[in-house]
Coordinates of C-alpha atoms in Angstrom, one line a residue:
M9 CA -28.2 4.1 48.7
S10 CA -28.3 0.6 46.4
N11 CA -30.3 2.0 44.0
L12 CA -28.0 5.2 43.6
R13 CA -25.0 2.9 43.3
R14 CA -26.8 0.9 40.4
V15 CA -28.6 4.0 38.6
L16 CA -24.6 5.4 38.5
I17 CA -23.0 1.9 37.3
L18 CA -25.5 1.4 34.9
L19 CA -24.9 4.9 33.4
S20 CA -21.5 4.5 33.7
I21 CA -22.4 1.2 31.8
L22 CA -24.8 3.3 28.8
I23 CA -21.6 5.8 28.5
V24 CA -18.8 3.3 28.3
C25 CA -21.1 1.4 25.3
L26 CA -21.7 4.8 24.0
T27 CA -18.6 5.9 23.5
G28 CA -17.5 2.6 22.1
C29 CA -19.7 2.9 19.6
S30 CA -19.3 6.6 18.2
G31 CA -15.9 7.0 18.9
H32 CA -14.5 6.2 15.7
I33 CA -10.8 7.3 15.3
D34 CA -9.3 7.7 11.8
C35 CA -5.9 8.5 13.0
N36 CA -3.9 8.8 15.9
S37 CA -1.4 11.8 16.9
V38 CA 1.7 11.5 16.1
Q39 CA 2.9 12.5 19.6
A40 CA 0.7 9.4 21.1
Q41 CA 2.3 7.4 18.7
A42 CA 5.9 8.8 19.5
N43 CA 5.5 8.0 22.9
A44 CA 4.7 4.6 23.1
P45 CA 6.0 3.3 19.8
S46 CA 5.0 -0.6 18.7
E47 CA 7.8 -2.6 18.7
D48 CA 5.9 -4.8 16.5
G49 CA 4.9 -2.5 13.9
F50 CA 6.5 -1.0 10.7
T51 CA 6.0 2.9 10.3
G52 CA 6.8 5.1 7.6
Y53 CA 5.1 7.1 5.0
V54 CA 2.8 6.1 2.2
V55 CA 4.8 7.2 -1.2
E56 CA 2.1 5.4 -3.6
R57 CA -0.8 2.7 -3.7
K58 CA -1.5 0.2 -6.8
D59 CA -4.4 -1.1 -5.7
N60 CA -5.0 -2.5 -2.2
S61 CA -1.5 -2.1 -1.6
I62 CA 0.9 1.0 -0.9
L63 CA 4.6 1.7 -0.5
V64 CA 5.5 2.4 3.2
V65 CA 8.5 4.1 3.5
D66 CA 10.9 4.3 7.0
P67 CA 12.8 7.9 6.9
A68 CA 14.7 6.0 10.1
Y69 CA 17.9 4.7 8.5
E70 CA 20.1 1.8 9.1
D71 CA 24.2 2.1 8.3
F72 CA 25.4 -1.0 7.1
S73 CA 29.0 0.4 5.9
A74 CA 30.8 -1.4 8.6
N75 CA 29.7 -4.3 6.8
G76 CA 30.7 -3.5 3.5
G77 CA 27.0 -2.3 2.7
G78 CA 25.9 1.4 2.2
N79 CA 25.5 3.8 4.7
R80 CA 22.2 4.9 4.3
Y81 CA 19.4 2.3 4.0
Y82 CA 16.0 3.1 3.9
P83 CA 13.8 0.2 4.9
A84 CA 10.6 -0.4 2.6
K85 CA 7.6 -2.6 2.0
W86 CA 4.3 -2.9 0.4
F87 CA 1.6 -4.3 2.3
S88 CA -1.1 -5.6 0.5
N89 CA -5.2 -5.6 2.1
A90 CA -4.1 -1.5 2.8
P91 CA -7.4 0.1 1.0
D92 CA -6.9 3.0 3.7
P93 CA -4.0 5.0 4.0
Q94 CA -3.5 7.4 1.2
I95 CA 0.1 8.5 0.0
G96 CA 1.5 11.1 2.0
S97 CA 0.0 9.7 5.4
Y98 CA 2.4 8.0 8.2
V99 CA 1.4 5.0 9.7
E100 CA 2.0 2.3 11.5
V101 CA 1.7 -0.9 9.9
W102 CA 1.5 -4.7 11.3
T103 CA 1.7 -7.9 9.9
D104 CA -0.7 -11.2 9.4
G105 CA 2.4 -12.6 10.6
G106 CA 2.6 -14.6 7.1
P107 CA 5.7 -15.0 5.3
E108 CA 7.5 -12.0 4.0
N109 CA 9.2 -11.6 0.6
Q110 CA 12.7 -10.0 1.0
P111 CA 13.6 -8.7 -2.5
Y112 CA 14.1 -4.5 -1.9
P113 CA 11.5 -3.2 -1.1
G114 CA 9.7 -6.1 1.0
Q115 CA 6.1 -7.1 0.5
A116 CA 3.8 -8.6 3.0
R117 CA 0.4 -8.7 4.0
A118 CA -1.4 -5.9 6.5
E119 CA -3.6 -7.0 9.2
K120 CA -3.5 -3.8 10.8
I121 CA -2.9 0.1 10.1
A122 CA -2.8 2.5 12.7
V123 CA -3.2 6.4 11.1
S124 CA -1.6 9.2 11.9
C125 CA -3.0 12.7 12.3
P126 CA -2.3 14.6 10.0
N127 CA -0.9 18.2 10.9
T128 CA -2.0 21.3 10.0
P129 CA 0.3 24.2 11.2
D130 CA -1.1 27.5 11.5
G131 CA -2.2 29.9 8.8
A132 CA -1.4 26.8 6.2
H133 CA -4.9 25.7 3.7
M134 CA -2.8 22.1 3.2
T135 CA -2.1 19.3 5.9
D136 CA 1.7 18.0 6.4
A137 CA -0.2 14.5 4.1
D138 CA -1.7 17.0 1.9
A139 CA 1.9 18.9 1.1
I140 CA 3.9 15.1 0.5
R141 CA 1.1 14.0 -1.7
S142 CA 1.2 17.1 -3.5
G143 CA 4.7 16.8 -3.8
L144 CA 4.6 13.0 -4.3
L145 CA 2.1 14.1 -7.9
S146 CA 5.0 17.0 -8.8
P147 CA 7.4 17.0 -12.1
G148 CA 10.4 17.0 -9.8
A149 CA 10.2 14.1 -7.8
E150 CA 9.1 12.1 -11.1
N151 CA 12.5 10.1 -11.2
I152 CA 12.7 8.8 -7.5
R153 CA 11.9 5.1 -7.7
V154 CA 11.1 5.0 -3.7
P155 CA 10.8 8.5 -2.3
V156 CA 12.3 8.8 1.4
I157 CA 9.9 11.6 3.3
E158 CA 13.3 13.2 5.6
D159 CA 11.7 16.4 6.4
V160 CA 8.3 18.8 5.9
Q161 CA 8.5 22.3 6.5
F162 CA 5.6 25.2 5.9
D163 CA 6.9 29.0 5.7
H164 CA 3.4 31.1 6.1
D165 CA 5.8 33.9 4.7
A166 CA 5.9 32.5 1.7
G167 CA 2.7 30.4 1.8
T168 CA 4.8 27.2 0.8
W169 CA 5.8 24.0 1.8
T170 CA 9.6 22.5 1.4
I171 CA 9.6 18.5 1.5
R172 CA 12.6 16.8 1.4
M173 CA 13.1 13.7 -0.3
R174 CA 16.4 11.4 -0.9
D175 CA 15.1 8.1 -3.4
A176 CA 16.5 5.1 -1.0
M177 CA 18.0 2.9 -4.7
S178 CA 20.2 6.1 -5.2
T179 CA 23.6 5.0 -6.1
T180 CA 25.0 8.0 -4.8
E181 CA 27.0 7.9 -1.5
N182 CA 24.6 10.2 0.5
Q183 CA 21.6 10.0 -1.8
D184 CA 21.3 13.1 -2.4
E185 CA 18.1 15.4 -0.8
I186 CA 15.3 16.8 -3.1
D187 CA 14.4 19.5 -2.0
I188 CA 10.7 20.2 -3.5
K189 CA 8.4 23.2 -3.3
V190 CA 4.4 22.9 -2.9
D191 CA 2.4 26.8 -2.7
D192 CA -0.1 25.9 -0.1
V193 CA -3.2 25.7 -1.3
A194 CA -6.4 23.3 -1.6
A195 CA -6.1 19.5 -0.3
V196 CA -4.9 17.6 -3.2
E197 CA -7.4 14.1 -3.2

């Protein structure tokens, strides 16, 4: 009986080791992220890249109008030390605890980045991240200084994506919505 127990324990250890070595996960499901948000991380869409830095903008705005501020303030930060996430990805970023520069958008050094798995609706060729990336690179978005991704919808019948954005730097009262249409074709690299 003890030999069987030893074999089972060794087999369990082997399975755990093999799973740990081969189970590299590149992204987290959006549902898992929604069910267990981290209070320490900064979440949002990657809307721009420069070298090893990414600009992440949180689509959940804060209303500071009661204190004389704007009614739509979108948290946005440049994170250095971020070689992997592509434009269009939804991420959660943890900093190294170093000082953060505060002019808008803020700046910090990324310690860890979790990328949510992109969604590919039934019948679509592109993921939502691909559609966002295409929308941000389209002529309709060229004048947006700090893009805020508010919504991404796929129209199966038309074969198009609609990316609803705002410019976080807009001076209009409600930062007018901008709808960018993207044809559902091959993924943008």
